[in-house]
Tab-separated table of C-alpha atoms in Angstrom:
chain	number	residue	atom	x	y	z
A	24	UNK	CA	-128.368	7.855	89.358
A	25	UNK	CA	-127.456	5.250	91.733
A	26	UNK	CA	-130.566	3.554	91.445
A	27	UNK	CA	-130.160	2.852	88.109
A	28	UNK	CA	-126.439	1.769	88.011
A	29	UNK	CA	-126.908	-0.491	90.727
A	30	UNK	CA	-130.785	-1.935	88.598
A	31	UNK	CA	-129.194	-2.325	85.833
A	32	UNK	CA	-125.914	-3.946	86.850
A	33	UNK	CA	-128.117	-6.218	88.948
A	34	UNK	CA	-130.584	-7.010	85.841
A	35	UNK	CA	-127.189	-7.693	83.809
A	36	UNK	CA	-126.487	-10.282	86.580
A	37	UNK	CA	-129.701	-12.128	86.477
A	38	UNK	CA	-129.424	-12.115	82.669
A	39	UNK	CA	-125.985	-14.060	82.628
A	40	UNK	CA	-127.073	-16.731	85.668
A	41	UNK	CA	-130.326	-17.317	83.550
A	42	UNK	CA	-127.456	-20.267	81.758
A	43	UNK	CA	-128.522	-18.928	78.275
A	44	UNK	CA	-125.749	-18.486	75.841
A	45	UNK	CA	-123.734	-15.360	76.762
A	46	UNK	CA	-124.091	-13.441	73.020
A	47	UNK	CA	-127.802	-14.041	73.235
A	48	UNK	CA	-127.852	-12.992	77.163
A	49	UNK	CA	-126.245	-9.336	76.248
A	50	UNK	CA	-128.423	-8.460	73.042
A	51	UNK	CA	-131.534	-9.863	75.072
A	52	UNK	CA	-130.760	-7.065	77.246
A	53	UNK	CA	-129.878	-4.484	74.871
A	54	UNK	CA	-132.924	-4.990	72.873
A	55	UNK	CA	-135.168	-4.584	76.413
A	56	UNK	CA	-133.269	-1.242	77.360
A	57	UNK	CA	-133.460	-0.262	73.542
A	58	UNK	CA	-137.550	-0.676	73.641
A	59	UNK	CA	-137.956	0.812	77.333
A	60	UNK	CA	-136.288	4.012	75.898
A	61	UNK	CA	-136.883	4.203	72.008
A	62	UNK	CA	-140.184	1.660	71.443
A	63	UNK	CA	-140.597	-1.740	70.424
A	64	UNK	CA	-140.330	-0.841	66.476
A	65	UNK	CA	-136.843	1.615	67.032
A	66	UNK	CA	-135.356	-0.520	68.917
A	67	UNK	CA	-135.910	-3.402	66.663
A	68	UNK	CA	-133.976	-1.657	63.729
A	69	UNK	CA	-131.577	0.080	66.159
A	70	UNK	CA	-130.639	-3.272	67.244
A	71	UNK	CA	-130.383	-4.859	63.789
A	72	UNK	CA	-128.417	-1.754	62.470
A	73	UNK	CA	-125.785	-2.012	65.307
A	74	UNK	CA	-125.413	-5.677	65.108
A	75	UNK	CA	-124.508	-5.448	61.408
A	76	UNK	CA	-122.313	-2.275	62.526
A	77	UNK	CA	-120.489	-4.361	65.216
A	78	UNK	CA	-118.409	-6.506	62.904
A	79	UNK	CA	-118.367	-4.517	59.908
A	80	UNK	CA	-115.079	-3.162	60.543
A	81	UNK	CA	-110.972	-4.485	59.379
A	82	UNK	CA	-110.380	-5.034	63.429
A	83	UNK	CA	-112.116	-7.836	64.268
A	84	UNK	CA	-110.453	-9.633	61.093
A	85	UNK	CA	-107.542	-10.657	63.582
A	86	UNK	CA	-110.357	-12.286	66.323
A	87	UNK	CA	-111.180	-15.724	63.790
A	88	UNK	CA	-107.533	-15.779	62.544
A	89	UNK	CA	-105.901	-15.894	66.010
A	90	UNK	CA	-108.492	-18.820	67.246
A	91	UNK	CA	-106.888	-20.336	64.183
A	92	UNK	CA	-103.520	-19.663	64.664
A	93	UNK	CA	-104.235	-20.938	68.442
A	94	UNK	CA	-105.977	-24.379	67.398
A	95	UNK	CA	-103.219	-25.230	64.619
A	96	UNK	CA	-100.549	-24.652	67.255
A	97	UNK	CA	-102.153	-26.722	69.930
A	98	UNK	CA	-102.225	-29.371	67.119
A	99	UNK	CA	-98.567	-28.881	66.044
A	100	UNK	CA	-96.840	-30.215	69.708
A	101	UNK	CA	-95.406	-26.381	69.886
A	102	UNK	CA	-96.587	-26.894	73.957
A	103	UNK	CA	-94.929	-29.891	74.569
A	104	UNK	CA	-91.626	-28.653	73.214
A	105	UNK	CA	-91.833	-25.330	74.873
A	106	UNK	CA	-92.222	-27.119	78.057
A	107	UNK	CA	-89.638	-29.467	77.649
A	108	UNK	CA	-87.128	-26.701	76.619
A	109	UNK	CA	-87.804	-25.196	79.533
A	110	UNK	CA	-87.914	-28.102	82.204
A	111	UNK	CA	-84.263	-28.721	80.839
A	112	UNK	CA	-82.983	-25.229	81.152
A	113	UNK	CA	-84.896	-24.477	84.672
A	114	UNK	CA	-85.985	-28.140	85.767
A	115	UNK	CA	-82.697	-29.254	87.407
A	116	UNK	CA	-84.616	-28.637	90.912
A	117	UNK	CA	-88.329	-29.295	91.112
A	118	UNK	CA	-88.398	-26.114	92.722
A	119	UNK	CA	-87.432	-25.200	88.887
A	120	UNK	CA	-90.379	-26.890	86.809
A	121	UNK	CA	-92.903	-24.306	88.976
A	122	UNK	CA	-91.231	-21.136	86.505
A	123	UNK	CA	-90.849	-23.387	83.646
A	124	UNK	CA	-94.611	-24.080	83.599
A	125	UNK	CA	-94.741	-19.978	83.781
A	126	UNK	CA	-92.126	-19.434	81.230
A	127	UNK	CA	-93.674	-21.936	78.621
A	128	UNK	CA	-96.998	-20.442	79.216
A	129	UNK	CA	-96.235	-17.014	78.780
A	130	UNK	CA	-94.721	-18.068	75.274
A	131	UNK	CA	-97.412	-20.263	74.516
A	132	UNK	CA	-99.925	-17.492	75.161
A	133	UNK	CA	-97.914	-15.217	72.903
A	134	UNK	CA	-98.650	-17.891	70.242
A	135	UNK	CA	-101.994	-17.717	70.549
A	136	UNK	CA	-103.441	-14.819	72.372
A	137	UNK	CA	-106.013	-16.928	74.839
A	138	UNK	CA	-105.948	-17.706	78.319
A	139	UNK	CA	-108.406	-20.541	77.998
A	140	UNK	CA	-105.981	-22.016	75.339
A	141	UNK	CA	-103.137	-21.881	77.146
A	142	UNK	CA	-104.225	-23.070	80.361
A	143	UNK	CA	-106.111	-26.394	78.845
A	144	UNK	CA	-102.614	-26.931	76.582
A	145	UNK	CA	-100.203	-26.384	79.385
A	146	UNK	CA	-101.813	-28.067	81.723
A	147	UNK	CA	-102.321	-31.182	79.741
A	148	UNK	CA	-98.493	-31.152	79.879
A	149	UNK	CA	-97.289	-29.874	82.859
A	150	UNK	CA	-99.365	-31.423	85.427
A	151	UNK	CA	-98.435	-34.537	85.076
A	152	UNK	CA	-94.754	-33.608	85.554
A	153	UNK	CA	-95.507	-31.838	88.340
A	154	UNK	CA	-96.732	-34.375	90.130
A	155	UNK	CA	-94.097	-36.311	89.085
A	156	UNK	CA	-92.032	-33.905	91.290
A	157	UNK	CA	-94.640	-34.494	94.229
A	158	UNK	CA	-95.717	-31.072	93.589
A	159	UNK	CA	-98.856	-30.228	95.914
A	160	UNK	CA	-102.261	-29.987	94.470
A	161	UNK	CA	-102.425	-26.182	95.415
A	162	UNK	CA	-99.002	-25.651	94.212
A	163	UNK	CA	-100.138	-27.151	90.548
A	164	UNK	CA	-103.088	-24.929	90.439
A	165	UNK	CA	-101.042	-21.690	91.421
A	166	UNK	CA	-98.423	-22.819	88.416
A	167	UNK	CA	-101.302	-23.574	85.557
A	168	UNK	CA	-103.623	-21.034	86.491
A	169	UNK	CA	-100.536	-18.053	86.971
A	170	UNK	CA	-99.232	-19.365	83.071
A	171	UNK	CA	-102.963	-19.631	82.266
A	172	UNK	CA	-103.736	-15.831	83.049
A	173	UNK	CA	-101.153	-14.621	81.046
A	174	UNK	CA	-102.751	-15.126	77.380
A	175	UNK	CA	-104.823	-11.441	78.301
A	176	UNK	CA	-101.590	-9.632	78.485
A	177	UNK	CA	-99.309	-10.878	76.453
A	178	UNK	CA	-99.428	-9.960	72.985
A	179	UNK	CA	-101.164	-10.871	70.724
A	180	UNK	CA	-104.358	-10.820	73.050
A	181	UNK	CA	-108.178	-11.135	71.908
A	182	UNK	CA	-109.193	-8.683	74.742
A	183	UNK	CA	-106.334	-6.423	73.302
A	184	UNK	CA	-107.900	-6.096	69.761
A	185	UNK	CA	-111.342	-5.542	71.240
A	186	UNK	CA	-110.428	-2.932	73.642
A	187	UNK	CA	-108.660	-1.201	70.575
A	188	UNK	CA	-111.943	-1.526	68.418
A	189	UNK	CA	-114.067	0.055	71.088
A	190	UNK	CA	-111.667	2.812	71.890
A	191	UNK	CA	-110.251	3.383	68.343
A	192	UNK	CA	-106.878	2.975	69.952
A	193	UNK	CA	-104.239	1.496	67.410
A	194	UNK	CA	-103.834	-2.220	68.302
A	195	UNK	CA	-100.100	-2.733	67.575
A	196	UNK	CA	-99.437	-0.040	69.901
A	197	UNK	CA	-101.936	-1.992	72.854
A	198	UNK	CA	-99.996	-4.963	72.080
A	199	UNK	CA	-96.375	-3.509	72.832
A	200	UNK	CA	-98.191	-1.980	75.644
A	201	UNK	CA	-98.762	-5.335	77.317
A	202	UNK	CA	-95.459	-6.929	76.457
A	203	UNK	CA	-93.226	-5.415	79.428
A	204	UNK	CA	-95.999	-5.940	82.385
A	205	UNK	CA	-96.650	-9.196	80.716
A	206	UNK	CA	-92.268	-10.093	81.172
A	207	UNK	CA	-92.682	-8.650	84.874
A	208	UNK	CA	-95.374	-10.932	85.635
A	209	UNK	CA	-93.830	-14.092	84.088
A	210	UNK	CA	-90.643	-12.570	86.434
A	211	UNK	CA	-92.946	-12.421	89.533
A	212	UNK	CA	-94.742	-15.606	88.854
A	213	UNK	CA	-91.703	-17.822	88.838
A	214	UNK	CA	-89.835	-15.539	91.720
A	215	UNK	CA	-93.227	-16.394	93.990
A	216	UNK	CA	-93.519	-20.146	92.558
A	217	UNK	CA	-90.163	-20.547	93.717
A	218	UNK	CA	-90.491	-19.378	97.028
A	219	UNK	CA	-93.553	-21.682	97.650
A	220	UNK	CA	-92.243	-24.440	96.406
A	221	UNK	CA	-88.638	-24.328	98.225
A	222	UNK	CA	-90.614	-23.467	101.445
A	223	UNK	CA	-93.064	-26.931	100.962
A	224	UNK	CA	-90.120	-28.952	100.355
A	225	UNK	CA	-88.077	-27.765	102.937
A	226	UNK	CA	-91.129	-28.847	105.211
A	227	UNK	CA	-91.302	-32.305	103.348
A	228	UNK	CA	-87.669	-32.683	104.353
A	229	UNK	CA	-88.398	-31.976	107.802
A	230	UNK	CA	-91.444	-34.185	108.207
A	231	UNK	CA	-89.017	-36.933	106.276
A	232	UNK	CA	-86.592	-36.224	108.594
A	233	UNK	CA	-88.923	-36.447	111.377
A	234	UNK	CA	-90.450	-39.994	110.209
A	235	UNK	CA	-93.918	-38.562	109.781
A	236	UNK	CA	-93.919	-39.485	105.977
A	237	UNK	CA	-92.967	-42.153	103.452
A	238	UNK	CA	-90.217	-40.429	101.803
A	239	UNK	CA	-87.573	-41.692	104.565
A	240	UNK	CA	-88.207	-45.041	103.074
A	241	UNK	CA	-87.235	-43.651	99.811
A	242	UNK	CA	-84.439	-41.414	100.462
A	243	UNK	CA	-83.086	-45.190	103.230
A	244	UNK	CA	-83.639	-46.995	99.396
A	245	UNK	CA	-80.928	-44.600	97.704
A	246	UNK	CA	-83.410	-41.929	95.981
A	247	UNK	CA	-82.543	-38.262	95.133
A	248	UNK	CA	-83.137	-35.450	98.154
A	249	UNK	CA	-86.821	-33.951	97.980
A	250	UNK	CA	-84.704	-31.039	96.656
A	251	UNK	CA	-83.450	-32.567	93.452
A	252	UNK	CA	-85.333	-33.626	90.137
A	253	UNK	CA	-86.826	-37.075	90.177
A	254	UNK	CA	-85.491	-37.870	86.921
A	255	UNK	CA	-82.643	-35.926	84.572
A	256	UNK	CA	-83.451	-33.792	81.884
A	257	UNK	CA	-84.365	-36.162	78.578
A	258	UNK	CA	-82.448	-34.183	76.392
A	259	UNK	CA	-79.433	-31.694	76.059
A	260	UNK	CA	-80.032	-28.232	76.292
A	261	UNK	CA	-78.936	-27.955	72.789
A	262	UNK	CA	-81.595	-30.098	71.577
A	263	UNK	CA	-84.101	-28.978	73.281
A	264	UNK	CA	-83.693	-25.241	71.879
A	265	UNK	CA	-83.997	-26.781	68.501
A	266	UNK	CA	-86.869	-29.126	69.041
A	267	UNK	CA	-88.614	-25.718	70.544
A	268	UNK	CA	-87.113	-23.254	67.928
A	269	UNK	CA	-90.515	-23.210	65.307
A	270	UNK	CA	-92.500	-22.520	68.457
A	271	UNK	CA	-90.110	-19.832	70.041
A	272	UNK	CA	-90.022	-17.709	66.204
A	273	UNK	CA	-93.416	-17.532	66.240
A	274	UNK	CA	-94.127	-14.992	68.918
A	275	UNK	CA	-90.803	-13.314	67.546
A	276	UNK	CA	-92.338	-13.000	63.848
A	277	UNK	CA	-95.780	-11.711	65.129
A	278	UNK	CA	-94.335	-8.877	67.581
A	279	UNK	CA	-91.337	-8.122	65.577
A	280	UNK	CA	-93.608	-7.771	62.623
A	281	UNK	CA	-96.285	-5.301	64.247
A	282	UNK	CA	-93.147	-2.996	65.943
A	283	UNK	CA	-91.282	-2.561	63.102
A	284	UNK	CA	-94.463	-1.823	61.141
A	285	UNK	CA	-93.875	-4.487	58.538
A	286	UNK	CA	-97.882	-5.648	59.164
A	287	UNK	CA	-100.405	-4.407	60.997
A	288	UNK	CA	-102.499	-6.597	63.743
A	289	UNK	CA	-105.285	-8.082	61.137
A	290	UNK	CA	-102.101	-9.092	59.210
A	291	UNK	CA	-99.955	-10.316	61.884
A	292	UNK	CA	-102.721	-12.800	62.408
A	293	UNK	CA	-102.912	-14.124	59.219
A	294	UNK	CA	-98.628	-14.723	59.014
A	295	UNK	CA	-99.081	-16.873	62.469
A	296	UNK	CA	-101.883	-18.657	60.314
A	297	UNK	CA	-99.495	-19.270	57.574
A	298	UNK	CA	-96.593	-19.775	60.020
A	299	UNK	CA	-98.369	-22.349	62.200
A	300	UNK	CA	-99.885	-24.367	59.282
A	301	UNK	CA	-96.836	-24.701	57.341
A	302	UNK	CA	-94.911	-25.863	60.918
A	303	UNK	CA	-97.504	-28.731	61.738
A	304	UNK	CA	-97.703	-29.473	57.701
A	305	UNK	CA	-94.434	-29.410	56.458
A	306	UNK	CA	-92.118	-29.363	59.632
A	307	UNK	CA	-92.986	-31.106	62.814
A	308	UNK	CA	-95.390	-33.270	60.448
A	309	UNK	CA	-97.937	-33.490	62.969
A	310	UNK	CA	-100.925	-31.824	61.036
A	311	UNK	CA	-102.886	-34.263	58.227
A	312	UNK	CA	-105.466	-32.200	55.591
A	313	UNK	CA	-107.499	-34.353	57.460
A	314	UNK	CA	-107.325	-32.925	60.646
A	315	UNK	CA	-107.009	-29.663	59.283
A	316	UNK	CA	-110.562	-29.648	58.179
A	317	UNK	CA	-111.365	-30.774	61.553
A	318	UNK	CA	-109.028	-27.709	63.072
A	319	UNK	CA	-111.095	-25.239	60.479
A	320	UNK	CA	-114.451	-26.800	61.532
A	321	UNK	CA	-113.618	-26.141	65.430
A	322	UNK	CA	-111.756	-22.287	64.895
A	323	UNK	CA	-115.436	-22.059	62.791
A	324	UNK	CA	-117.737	-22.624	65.827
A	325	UNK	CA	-115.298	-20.726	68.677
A	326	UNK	CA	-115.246	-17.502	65.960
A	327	UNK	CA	-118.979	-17.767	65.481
A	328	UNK	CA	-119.262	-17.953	69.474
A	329	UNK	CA	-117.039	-15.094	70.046
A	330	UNK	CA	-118.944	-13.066	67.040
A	331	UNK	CA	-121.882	-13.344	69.405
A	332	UNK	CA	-120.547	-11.964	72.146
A	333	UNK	CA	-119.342	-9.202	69.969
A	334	UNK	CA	-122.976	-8.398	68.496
A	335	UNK	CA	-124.403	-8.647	72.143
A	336	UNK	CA	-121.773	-6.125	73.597
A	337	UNK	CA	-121.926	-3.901	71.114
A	338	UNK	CA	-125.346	-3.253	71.002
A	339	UNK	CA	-125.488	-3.281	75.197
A	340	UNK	CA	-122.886	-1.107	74.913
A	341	UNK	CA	-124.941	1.315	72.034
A	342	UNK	CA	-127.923	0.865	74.900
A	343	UNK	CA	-126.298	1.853	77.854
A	344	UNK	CA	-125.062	5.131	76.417
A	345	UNK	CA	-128.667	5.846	74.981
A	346	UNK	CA	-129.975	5.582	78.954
A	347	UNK	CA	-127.322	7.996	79.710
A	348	UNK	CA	-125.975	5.963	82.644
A	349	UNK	CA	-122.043	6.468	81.771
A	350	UNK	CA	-123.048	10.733	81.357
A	351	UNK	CA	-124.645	10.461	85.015
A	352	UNK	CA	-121.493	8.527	86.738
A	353	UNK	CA	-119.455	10.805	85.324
A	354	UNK	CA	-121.714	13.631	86.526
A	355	UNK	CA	-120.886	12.045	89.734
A	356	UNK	CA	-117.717	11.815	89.848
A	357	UNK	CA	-117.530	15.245	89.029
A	358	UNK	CA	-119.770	16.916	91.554
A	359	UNK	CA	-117.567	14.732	94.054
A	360	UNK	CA	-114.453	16.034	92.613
A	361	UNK	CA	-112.619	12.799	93.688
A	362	UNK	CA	-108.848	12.404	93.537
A	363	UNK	CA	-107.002	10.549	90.631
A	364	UNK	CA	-105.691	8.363	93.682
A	365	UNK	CA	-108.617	7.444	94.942
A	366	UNK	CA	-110.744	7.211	91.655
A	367	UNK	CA	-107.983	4.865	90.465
A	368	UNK	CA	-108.359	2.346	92.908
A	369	UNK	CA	-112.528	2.411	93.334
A	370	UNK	CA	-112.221	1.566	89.466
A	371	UNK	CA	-109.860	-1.626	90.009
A	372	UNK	CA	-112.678	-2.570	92.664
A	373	UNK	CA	-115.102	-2.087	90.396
A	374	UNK	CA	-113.344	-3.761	87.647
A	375	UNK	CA	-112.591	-6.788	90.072
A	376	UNK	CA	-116.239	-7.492	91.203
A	377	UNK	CA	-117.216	-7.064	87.820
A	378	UNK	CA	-114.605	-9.835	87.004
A	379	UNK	CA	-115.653	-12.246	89.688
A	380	UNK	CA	-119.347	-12.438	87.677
A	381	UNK	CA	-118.251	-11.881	84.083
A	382	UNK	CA	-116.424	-13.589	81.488
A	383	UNK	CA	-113.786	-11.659	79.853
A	384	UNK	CA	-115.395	-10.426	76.395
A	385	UNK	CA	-118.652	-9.438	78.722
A	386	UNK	CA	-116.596	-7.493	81.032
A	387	UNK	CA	-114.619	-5.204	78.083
A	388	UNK	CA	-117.965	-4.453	76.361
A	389	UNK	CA	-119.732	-3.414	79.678
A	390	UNK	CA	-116.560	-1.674	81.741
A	391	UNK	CA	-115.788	0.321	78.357
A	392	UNK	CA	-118.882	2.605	78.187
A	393	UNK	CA	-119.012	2.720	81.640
A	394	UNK	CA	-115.488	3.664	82.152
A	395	UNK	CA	-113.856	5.341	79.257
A	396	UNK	CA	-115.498	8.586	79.615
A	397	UNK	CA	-113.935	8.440	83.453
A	398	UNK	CA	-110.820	7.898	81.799
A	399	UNK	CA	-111.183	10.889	79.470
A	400	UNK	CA	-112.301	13.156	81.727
A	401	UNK	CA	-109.150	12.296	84.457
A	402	UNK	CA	-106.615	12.422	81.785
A	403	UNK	CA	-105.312	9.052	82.304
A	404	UNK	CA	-103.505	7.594	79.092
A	405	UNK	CA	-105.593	5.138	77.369
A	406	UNK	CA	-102.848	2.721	76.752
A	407	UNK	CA	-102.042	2.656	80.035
A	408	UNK	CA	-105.931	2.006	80.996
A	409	UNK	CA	-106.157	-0.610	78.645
A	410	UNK	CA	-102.929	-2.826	80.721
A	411	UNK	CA	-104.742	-1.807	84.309
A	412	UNK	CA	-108.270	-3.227	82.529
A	413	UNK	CA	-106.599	-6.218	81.183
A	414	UNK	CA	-104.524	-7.158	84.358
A	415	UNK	CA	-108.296	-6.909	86.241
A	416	UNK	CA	-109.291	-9.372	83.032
A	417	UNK	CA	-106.726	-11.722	84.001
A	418	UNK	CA	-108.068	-11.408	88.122
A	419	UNK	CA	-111.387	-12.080	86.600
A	420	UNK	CA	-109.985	-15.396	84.573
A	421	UNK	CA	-108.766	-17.107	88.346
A	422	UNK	CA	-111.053	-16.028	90.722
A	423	UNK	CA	-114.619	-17.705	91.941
A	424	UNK	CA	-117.732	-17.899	90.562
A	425	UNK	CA	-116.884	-17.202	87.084
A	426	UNK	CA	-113.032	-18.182	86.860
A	427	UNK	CA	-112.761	-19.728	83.471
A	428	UNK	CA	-109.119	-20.879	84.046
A	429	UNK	CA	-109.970	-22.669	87.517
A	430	UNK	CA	-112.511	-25.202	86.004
A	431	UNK	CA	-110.355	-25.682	83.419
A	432	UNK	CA	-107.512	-26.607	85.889
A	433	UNK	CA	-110.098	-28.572	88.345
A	434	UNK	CA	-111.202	-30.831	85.364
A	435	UNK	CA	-107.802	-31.528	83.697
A	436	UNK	CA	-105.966	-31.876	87.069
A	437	UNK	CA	-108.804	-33.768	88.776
A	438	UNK	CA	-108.244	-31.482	91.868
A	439	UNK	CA	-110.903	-30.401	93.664
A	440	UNK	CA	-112.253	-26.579	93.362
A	441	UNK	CA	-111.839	-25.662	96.780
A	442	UNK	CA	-108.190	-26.494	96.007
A	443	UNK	CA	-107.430	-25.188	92.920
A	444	UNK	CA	-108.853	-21.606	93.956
A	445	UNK	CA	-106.711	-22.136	97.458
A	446	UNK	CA	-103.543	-22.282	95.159
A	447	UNK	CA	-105.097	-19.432	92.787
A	448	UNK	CA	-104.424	-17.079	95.414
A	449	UNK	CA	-100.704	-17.099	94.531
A	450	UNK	CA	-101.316	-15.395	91.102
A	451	UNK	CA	-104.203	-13.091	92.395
A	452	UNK	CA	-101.705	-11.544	94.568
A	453	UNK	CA	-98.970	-11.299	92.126
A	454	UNK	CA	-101.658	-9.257	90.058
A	455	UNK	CA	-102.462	-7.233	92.269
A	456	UNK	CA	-98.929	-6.135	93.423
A	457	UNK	CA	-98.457	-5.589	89.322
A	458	UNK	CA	-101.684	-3.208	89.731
A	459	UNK	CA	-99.829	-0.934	91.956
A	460	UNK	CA	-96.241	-1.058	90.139
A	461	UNK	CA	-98.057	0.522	87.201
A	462	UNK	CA	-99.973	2.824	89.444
A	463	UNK	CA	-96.284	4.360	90.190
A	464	UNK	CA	-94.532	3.344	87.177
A	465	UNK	CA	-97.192	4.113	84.488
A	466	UNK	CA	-93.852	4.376	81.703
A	467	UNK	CA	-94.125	0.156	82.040
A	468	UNK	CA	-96.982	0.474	79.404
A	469	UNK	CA	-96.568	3.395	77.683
A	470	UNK	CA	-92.977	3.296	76.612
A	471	UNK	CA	-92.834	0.555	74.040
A	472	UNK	CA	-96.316	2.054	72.485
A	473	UNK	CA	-94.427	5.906	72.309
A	474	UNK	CA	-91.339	4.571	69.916
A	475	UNK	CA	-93.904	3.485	67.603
């Protein structure tokens, strides 16, 4: 059994480095365990039959109108004002614009349900005021790429509405199942940014005071303390609430909307469609028919990328349970008779190897068949499974080779690699502490879903 868990992760591996397009990668595969098994002319209209099968369901609706939802709102300014709302109620100190970056990516991302989107969006914004601030490299990369990991748990999330399709577990309920780890990890971002950030300033001051930098020039010319903002807030507090209020209702619509039942997930998407076009239309102005076409055109290609993906894991997925590998590691983990302890933490290994390779979408459609019959057979609540899989998503998202979010940072920022996954450390931590709060407290994820 080993020997072919370990072959055909390992063939999986040599299929994604090949650089071929990641939908094409997985049915490549699938079709190749589908012959091996059933013969060339089976597995052809196996494979054909389960790619049609893979998107012929109400679910995946949500998946094209969310990439929407996410490009009209990067369009609209809804960032920029977030951010600015926040600088001016936490960016008094620059020890302040750290959890403001957090706190306006963690709204952002409940906008539009993608880490990649929030991360490239926020970080077109806030960098540049953090180094305003004479934040550190490492520091900036800990901020964008903590806020940037947080569009897999908050609601509404992409990975969320697959997992649910693949487990036939109700998506509004996954959603409100993310929202309370997702508010304790915004909480532990910003308490940890803080910390950093007070600690490297406190050394700037003593290297200042010290004459081993610049800055005593500065402060000798009249300038603020390293402690203190380098410029005031730009606007009241009051304004700034209503500059940011169109972006701030639309996260309150969508989850509102799902919790009190009023739509379901599929129709949740298409109100922030409607929502977000008439803001950048009709409201903040900021949207042309023009560029909407262009906005259509680019949701167009990402959907049709992501339906790929979808056709590819589905059909891997269909292969691997045909070779019977998920029936013989659970026949394993039987005859071992392992504790839920123990079992619990091997699969977060697992699931954070498997991160450091895969992309998210590739991970969910090769961790499910693999996993979910462990999960049935321990008795572990699915909804609760689903947060511990997503948190190891968002591991996956900031940590080397395949960290999505750290090239993103490293190419916006300019700051070298090495760097950015020095400062990504920060949030991989945080997650991991998160991990073993809901390892205690499992009620974190499954009491919003249970009033439903």
């Amino acid at each position: 059994m080993t020997l072919y868990v370990i072959g055909f992760m390992v063939v999986f591996l040599l299929v994604l480095a090949s650089g071929i397009p990641v939908g094409f990668g997985l049915g490549i595969l699938a079709f190749g365990i589908l012959t091996a098994y059933m013969g060339f002319d089976s597995a052809m209209s196996t494979g054909v039959s389960k790619a049609y099968a893979s998107l012929d369901t109400s679910t995946l609706v949500a998946i094209p109108l969310f990439i929407l939802a996410a490009q009209l709102i990067s369009e609209t300014g809804m960032g920029k004002r977030l951010f600015d709302a926040a600088k001016t109620f936490m960016g008094r100190f620059r020890s302040g614009l750290g959890p403001a970056t957090v706190v306006s990516s963690g709204v952002f991302s409940a906008m539009t349900g993608s880490s990649f989107v929030a991360a490239s969006t926020m970080g077109l914004i806030a960098i540049p005021e953090l180094r305003k601030a004479r934040y550190s490299d490492a520091v900036i990369a800990a901020a964008i790429s903590a806020g940037g990991s947080l569009g897999s748990v908050i609601p509404p999330s992409l990975v969320m509405i697959i997992y649910g399709y693949l487990t036939d577990e109700s998506v509004g309920k996954l959603f409100m199942a993310g929202l309370i780890p997702g508010l304790v990890l915004i909480l532990l971002y910003s308490f940890a940014l803080s910390v950093v950030t007070n600690i490297g300033f406190a050394r700037q001051r003593k290297k200042a005071a010290e004459g081993q930098t610049d800055m005593v020039k500065a402060q000798d010319n009249g300038s603020q303390s390293p402690a203190m903002a380098v410029e005031a807030p730009p606007m009241s507090r009051m304004t700034a609430l209503k500059e940011a209020f169109w972006g701030l209702m639309a996260p309150v619509i969508i989850l509102a909307g799902i919790y009190l039942g009023i739509f379901t997930a599929s129709e949740a998407a298409a109100v922030a469609v409607v929502y977000c076009a008439a803001v950048g239309l009709w409201i903040y102005r900021t949207v042309t028919l023009k560029k909407l076409w262009t906005i259509l055109m680019s949701s167009a290609n990402i959907s049709a990328m992501v339906a790929g993906v979808v056709i590819g894991g589905y059909v891997l997925g269909f292969s691997v349970v045909i070779g019977r590998i998920p029936q013989q590691i659970l026949e394993f983990i039987v005859a071992q008779n392992f504790s839920s302890a123990f079992l619990f933490i091997v699969v977060n290994i697992i699931l954070f190897i498997m991160g450091m390779f895969l992309e998210s979408i590739s991970l969910i459609y090769l961790a499910i068949p693999l996993l979910y019959p462990v999960v049935l057979h321990m008795g572990w609540d699915n909804i609760w499974f689903a947060v511990i899989l997503l948190l190891n998503v968002n591991l996956g998202l900031i940590t080397p080779p395949m960290g999505g979010v750290l090239f993103i940072i490293s190419q916006i920022g300019a700051i070298h690699i090495n760097t950015v996954i020095k400062g990504a450390l920060l949030p991989v931590a945080v997650l991991l502490l998160l991990l073993g709060l809901l390892l205690f407290f499992p009620q974190m994820a499954t009491w919003l879903p249970s009033l439903m």
